[in-house]
Every structure is written in structure tokens, then in C-alpha cells.
């Protein structure tokens, strides 16, 4: 799925080492955020949660149809650290019991939050916290926000990892296009599989015979991306990301409205 070497994650790294974030997150929390970002799609099978549930896949049966992929990613990550044949994989071995338990709870929480079926629930909580904040938006409100307590800090961390997870629309356009096409091909394969097995088609827009990728991108940005990154910008000010998002959106919109013959043939 999404690669980690993108503009959003570079921005995340800059934020995490900045004074702005050092004042509110300790080293264990920063480590947990980075680990969550690394493992959040570990061993992804190339199918969505609804497909796994509809097809009665073993993972869906194992996790009772609840955040199936996200549970698998984070469970496997921790199981790999307990591999007795590879002691160097245990990145937590030097932690005391209390710190390990706290970090484990935090990582699990952040990875599970990447389940897109819960997207608006997490965004609503984040916006509610922002509304309670008395500091001026984008002018240091990060520090006062975390004074609300541990739950507020965890909401912040969820949103940070979520921004990294679905940040492709904010990449430079040549990278954004490359990954949009790769993801579309993955969804095409799922749709093919659903049709061949007479399963519900989860994403009808991603039919390889009819799909217009620019349409799928503008819909995704309108539905999920704009609100999330406007909220994040209100929190810590990332105008360059919003500028890139706006530029990419206009390109996708133009292509959706006037597809070229080559695009029609390709998609």
C-alpha cells in the first residue's frame, strides 16, 4: 500500500524533532509514533477489510470481522519482536515492564486508528479537542492541547499517523500519480476477484474496464483528505502541504473533466 518516503512523512519527522513537539511528547511517545508508521501496513495481503469479511478469509475469522487488517498488522509486528530465533528483532527488550506495556497500548491504538471505517470518529474527536483549545489555531496550540490529558495526547498521535497513512494526495504530483495508479491496480484485482467469486463489489469505481483514476482521486480527496488536513493545519500549520494538495486536486479535476484518449484507453 502507501510508501513511507513521502512529503507528509518528511514533514512528520520535522515536526517530531522540533521544539514544538518536544515540549509535549516524550521520547517513548515519539518512538511509538515512528514504530506505528512503519508497521501500520505490515504483511498487507492487497485486499480490503470488507473483502476479507465477505470472503470469510481466515484473518477475518481470527479477528471477528473487526479492523481485520489493522489487528493483523500490529499483532504480527509484536509477534516478530518475540521471535526466539532472532533476538535482535526485539526492539523492546531494554524497556522495563511498565514502559513496554504503555508503548504497546499506544502503538496498538495508533495502528487500529488507521482503519478507515473509523476515520470520521477520530477526526471528530480531534476537532472537538481543537474547539476546546484556547490558543490561536496554528500558533502554538499544540502545547496547550496536550494539557487536556493522556486521551488528548493519544488522539493527537492517532491523527498524526492517520495523516501519514493516507498522505499520497499531498505528494509531489509525479509521485502522487504513480502511487494512485498502483493502488488502483490493487483495487482492480480485488474487483476482479469479487466478480469471479460472486462476492459484493466493495469499490464499484475500481472496475478496470470503466475506472477513470482522476475521478477516484477527487472523490477520495473530497471525502477524506481535505477535512483531515485542514484540521491538521489548524493544529500546527502546514501550508505547503495544503498548497500541494490543492495543486494536485486541480490537476486530477481537470483530467477527470477532460480525459485524454490515452487515459480512456489505459483505464
C-alpha positions as a Python dict, from the first residue, in 0.01 Angstrom:
ca = {
    (1, 'X'): (0, 0, 0),
    (2, 'X'): (128, 352, 72),
    (3, 'X'): (505, 402, 82),
    (4, 'X'): (658, 587, 375),
    (5, 'X'): (901, 806, 179),
    (6, 'X'): (655, 1085, 110),
    (7, 'X'): (634, 1455, 175),
    (8, 'X'): (387, 1410, 461),
    (9, 'X'): (619, 1176, 649),
    (10, 'X'): (914, 1404, 591),
    (11, 'X'): (705, 1680, 744),
    (12, 'X'): (612, 1450, 1030),
    (13, 'X'): (977, 1382, 1102),
    (14, 'X'): (1048, 1756, 1103),
    (15, 'X'): (763, 1810, 1348),
    (16, 'X'): (873, 1533, 1580),
    (17, 'X'): (1222, 1673, 1620),
    (18, 'X'): (1104, 2032, 1650),
    (19, 'X'): (1076, 2222, 1977),
    (20, 'X'): (703, 2246, 1903),
    (21, 'X'): (659, 1871, 1960),
    (22, 'X'): (940, 1806, 2205),
    (23, 'X'): (751, 2016, 2457),
    (24, 'X'): (457, 1777, 2461),
    (25, 'X'): (574, 1428, 2359),
    (26, 'X'): (838, 1230, 2542),
    (27, 'X'): (1091, 1006, 2370),
    (28, 'X'): (885, 691, 2424),
    (29, 'X'): (582, 853, 2260),
    (30, 'X'): (789, 969, 1963),
    (31, 'X'): (933, 619, 1924),
    (32, 'X'): (582, 471, 1940),
    (33, 'X'): (462, 705, 1664),
    (34, 'X'): (753, 610, 1437),
    (35, 'X'): (706, 238, 1502),
    (36, 'X'): (333, 267, 1430),
    (37, 'X'): (404, 438, 1099),
    (38, 'X'): (649, 166, 999),
    (39, 'X'): (429, -135, 1087),
    (40, 'X'): (80, 0, 1010),
    (41, 'X'): (54, -195, 681),
    (42, 'X'): (282, -487, 766),
    (43, 'X'): (208, -802, 561),
    (44, 'X'): (-82, -639, 378),
    (45, 'X'): (-247, -901, 151),
    (46, 'X'): (-370, -649, -107),
    (47, 'X'): (-736, -680, -15),
    (48, 'X'): (-959, -458, 198),
    (49, 'X'): (-1130, -540, 526),
    (50, 'X'): (-1476, -571, 363),
    (51, 'X'): (-1339, -815, 107),
    (52, 'X'): (-1177, -1030, 377),
    (53, 'X'): (-1503, -1033, 572),
    (54, 'X'): (-1720, -1105, 267),
    (55, 'X'): (-1491, -1386, 155),
    (56, 'X'): (-1471, -1534, 507),
    (57, 'X'): (-1094, -1517, 498),
    (58, 'X'): (-900, -1668, 787),
    (59, 'X'): (-788, -1327, 908),
    (60, 'X'): (-1149, -1209, 924),
    (61, 'X'): (-1245, -1519, 1121),
    (62, 'X'): (-948, -1470, 1352),
    (63, 'X'): (-1035, -1108, 1432),
    (64, 'X'): (-1414, -1143, 1423),
    (65, 'X'): (-1453, -903, 1128),
    (66, 'X'): (-1331, -608, 1339),
    (67, 'X'): (-1046, -396, 1198),
    (68, 'X'): (-914, -716, 1048),
    (69, 'X'): (-609, -582, 865),
    (70, 'X'): (-514, -335, 1134),
    (71, 'X'): (-527, -604, 1401),
    (72, 'X'): (-314, -828, 1180),
    (73, 'X'): (-52, -561, 1109),
    (74, 'X'): (7, -470, 1471),
    (75, 'X'): (-24, -825, 1606),
    (76, 'X'): (235, -954, 1360),
    (77, 'X'): (466, -664, 1442),
    (78, 'X'): (471, -757, 1809),
    (79, 'X'): (494, -1128, 1736),
    (80, 'X'): (803, -1066, 1525),
    (81, 'X'): (969, -894, 1819),
    (82, 'X'): (916, -1209, 2024),
    (83, 'X'): (1085, -1434, 1765),
    (84, 'X'): (1313, -1655, 1977),
    (85, 'X'): (1532, -1733, 1673),
    (86, 'X'): (1608, -1366, 1606),
    (87, 'X'): (1676, -1186, 1931),
    (88, 'X'): (1786, -871, 1751),
    (89, 'X'): (1427, -824, 1631),
    (90, 'X'): (1313, -748, 1985),
    (91, 'X'): (1337, -371, 1975),
    (92, 'X'): (1163, -353, 2313),
    (93, 'X'): (1399, -576, 2509),
    (94, 'X'): (1568, -294, 2700),
    (95, 'X'): (1240, -146, 2825),
    (96, 'X'): (1109, -205, 3175),
    (97, 'X'): (772, -374, 3203),
    (98, 'X'): (569, -62, 3266),
    (99, 'X'): (721, 131, 2975),
    (100, 'X'): (674, -163, 2740),
    (101, 'X'): (307, -202, 2833),
    (102, 'X'): (246, 170, 2787),
    (103, 'X'): (420, 174, 2450),
    (104, 'X'): (239, -141, 2335),
    (105, 'X'): (-101, 6, 2422),
    (106, 'X'): (-13, 326, 2236),
    (107, 'X'): (115, 151, 1922),
    (108, 'X'): (-188, -78, 1905),
    (109, 'X'): (-418, 220, 1943),
    (110, 'X'): (-249, 418, 1664),
    (111, 'X'): (-241, 130, 1416),
    (112, 'X'): (-604, 40, 1482),
    (113, 'X'): (-693, 405, 1420),
    (114, 'X'): (-582, 367, 1058),
    (115, 'X'): (-897, 162, 991),
    (116, 'X'): (-1077, 396, 751),
    (117, 'X'): (-1417, 280, 875),
    (118, 'X'): (-1339, 481, 1192),
    (119, 'X'): (-1195, 782, 1011),
    (120, 'X'): (-1465, 1033, 1098),
    (121, 'X'): (-1489, 916, 1458),
    (122, 'X'): (-1123, 1000, 1515),
    (123, 'X'): (-1141, 1324, 1318),
    (124, 'X'): (-1447, 1436, 1515),
    (125, 'X'): (-1263, 1376, 1845),
    (126, 'X'): (-964, 1573, 1721),
    (127, 'X'): (-1179, 1865, 1607),
    (128, 'X'): (-1362, 1863, 1940),
    (129, 'X'): (-1032, 1892, 2126),
    (130, 'X'): (-925, 2174, 1898),
    (131, 'X'): (-1251, 2355, 1967),
    (132, 'X'): (-1176, 2339, 2342),
    (133, 'X'): (-830, 2483, 2296),
    (134, 'X'): (-792, 2847, 2392),
    (135, 'X'): (-475, 2916, 2195),
    (136, 'X'): (-491, 3069, 1848),
    (137, 'X'): (-512, 2798, 1579),
    (138, 'X'): (-177, 2721, 1426),
    (139, 'X'): (3, 2947, 1676),
    (140, 'X'): (134, 2705, 1936),
    (141, 'X'): (-196, 2539, 2021),
    (142, 'X'): (-20, 2202, 2017),
    (143, 'X'): (126, 2261, 2360),
    (144, 'X'): (-197, 2356, 2531),
    (145, 'X'): (-393, 2080, 2359),
    (146, 'X'): (-191, 1808, 2529),
    (147, 'X'): (-266, 1954, 2870),
    (148, 'X'): (-612, 1800, 2833),
    (149, 'X'): (-467, 1466, 2945),
    (150, 'X'): (-348, 1130, 2816),
    (151, 'X'): (-653, 1070, 2597),
    (152, 'X'): (-598, 1403, 2421),
    (153, 'X'): (-236, 1310, 2360),
    (154, 'X'): (-342, 977, 2213),
    (155, 'X'): (-598, 1146, 1986),
    (156, 'X'): (-319, 1369, 1859),
    (157, 'X'): (-94, 1070, 1791),
    (158, 'X'): (-371, 885, 1608),
    (159, 'X'): (-427, 1181, 1379),
    (160, 'X'): (-57, 1219, 1308),
    (161, 'X'): (-26, 855, 1200),
    (162, 'X'): (-351, 877, 1003),
    (163, 'X'): (-217, 1180, 816),
    (164, 'X'): (95, 983, 725),
    (165, 'X'): (-110, 679, 624),
    (166, 'X'): (-328, 850, 363),
    (167, 'X'): (-92, 1128, 258),
    (168, 'X'): (-49, 1027, -105),
    (169, 'X'): (-268, 1315, -235),
    (170, 'X'): (-16, 1557, -81),
    (171, 'X'): (291, 1421, -254),
    (172, 'X'): (453, 1592, -549),
    (173, 'X'): (226, 1511, -842),
    (174, 'X'): (459, 1269, -1020),
    (175, 'X'): (476, 1055, -705),
    (176, 'X'): (108, 1102, -625),
    (177, 'X'): (15, 976, -972),
    (178, 'X'): (249, 679, -955),
    (179, 'X'): (104, 556, -626),
    (180, 'X'): (-256, 635, -721),
    (181, 'X'): (-214, 409, -1023),
    (182, 'X'): (-53, 133, -817),
    (183, 'X'): (-331, 144, -561),
    (184, 'X'): (-591, 145, -840),
    (185, 'X'): (-436, -171, -986),
    (186, 'X'): (-461, -335, -646),
    (187, 'X'): (-830, -246, -625),
    (188, 'X'): (-882, -366, -983),
    (189, 'X'): (-752, -707, -878),
    (190, 'X'): (-989, -712, -582),
    (191, 'X'): (-1286, -623, -804),
    (192, 'X'): (-1188, -899, -1046),
    (193, 'X'): (-1173, -1145, -758),
    (194, 'X'): (-1509, -1033, -623),
    (195, 'X'): (-1673, -1078, -962),
    (196, 'X'): (-1518, -1419, -1016),
    (197, 'X'): (-1638, -1538, -674),
    (198, 'X'): (-1977, -1367, -687),
    (199, 'X'): (-1897, -1152, -385),
    (200, 'X'): (-2023, -798, -323),
    (201, 'X'): (-1814, -545, -510),
    (202, 'X'): (-1673, -315, -244),
    (203, 'X'): (-1543, -42, -477),
    (204, 'X'): (-1751, -31, -797),
    (205, 'X'): (-1550, 269, -919),
    (206, 'X'): (-1244, 46, -940),
    (207, 'X'): (-1351, -169, -1232),
    (208, 'X'): (-1057, -195, -1471),
    (209, 'X'): (-1291, -166, -1770),
    (210, 'X'): (-1458, 158, -1665),
    (211, 'X'): (-1243, 327, -1399),
    (212, 'X'): (-1122, 682, -1451),
    (213, 'X'): (-850, 725, -1193),
    (214, 'X'): (-872, 1107, -1169),
    (215, 'X'): (-1238, 1068, -1067),
    (216, 'X'): (-1145, 831, -786),
    (217, 'X'): (-878, 1072, -663),
    (218, 'X'): (-1101, 1379, -648),
    (219, 'X'): (-1367, 1177, -465),
    (220, 'X'): (-1112, 1049, -214),
    (221, 'X'): (-976, 1398, -153),
    (222, 'X'): (-1323, 1548, -114),
    (223, 'X'): (-1447, 1277, 122),
    (224, 'X'): (-1145, 1201, 341),
    (225, 'X'): (-843, 1417, 279),
    (226, 'X'): (-947, 1782, 280),
    (227, 'X'): (-1115, 1777, 620),
    (228, 'X'): (-833, 1580, 781),
    (229, 'X'): (-552, 1801, 661),
    (230, 'X'): (-740, 2125, 720),
    (231, 'X'): (-780, 2011, 1081),
    (232, 'X'): (-411, 1923, 1100),
    (233, 'X'): (-318, 2260, 950),
    (234, 'X'): (-538, 2431, 1208),
    (235, 'X'): (-341, 2248, 1474),
    (236, 'X'): (18, 2306, 1364),
    (237, 'X'): (14, 2499, 1034),
    (238, 'X'): (131, 2306, 726),
    (239, 'X'): (52, 2548, 441),
    (240, 'X'): (296, 2383, 199),
    (241, 'X'): (106, 2055, 228),
    (242, 'X'): (-229, 2221, 164),
    (243, 'X'): (-80, 2403, -133),
    (244, 'X'): (41, 2074, -282),
    (245, 'X'): (-295, 1914, -214),
    (246, 'X'): (-477, 2197, -390),
    (247, 'X'): (-244, 2178, -688),
    (248, 'X'): (-285, 1801, -720),
    (249, 'X'): (-662, 1827, -684),
    (250, 'X'): (-690, 2078, -967),
    (251, 'X'): (-484, 1852, -1193),
    (252, 'X'): (-697, 1547, -1112),
    (253, 'X'): (-1016, 1751, -1156),
    (254, 'X'): (-905, 1879, -1494),
    (255, 'X'): (-817, 1529, -1610),
    (256, 'X'): (-1147, 1391, -1482),
    (257, 'X'): (-1343, 1654, -1673),
    (258, 'X'): (-1144, 1620, -1996),
    (259, 'X'): (-985, 1274, -2008),
    (260, 'X'): (-742, 1226, -2293),
    (261, 'X'): (-786, 934, -2535),
    (262, 'X'): (-477, 769, -2390),
    (263, 'X'): (-629, 782, -2040),
    (264, 'X'): (-950, 629, -2168),
    (265, 'X'): (-758, 350, -2333),
    (266, 'X'): (-540, 289, -2028),
    (267, 'X'): (-819, 293, -1771),
}
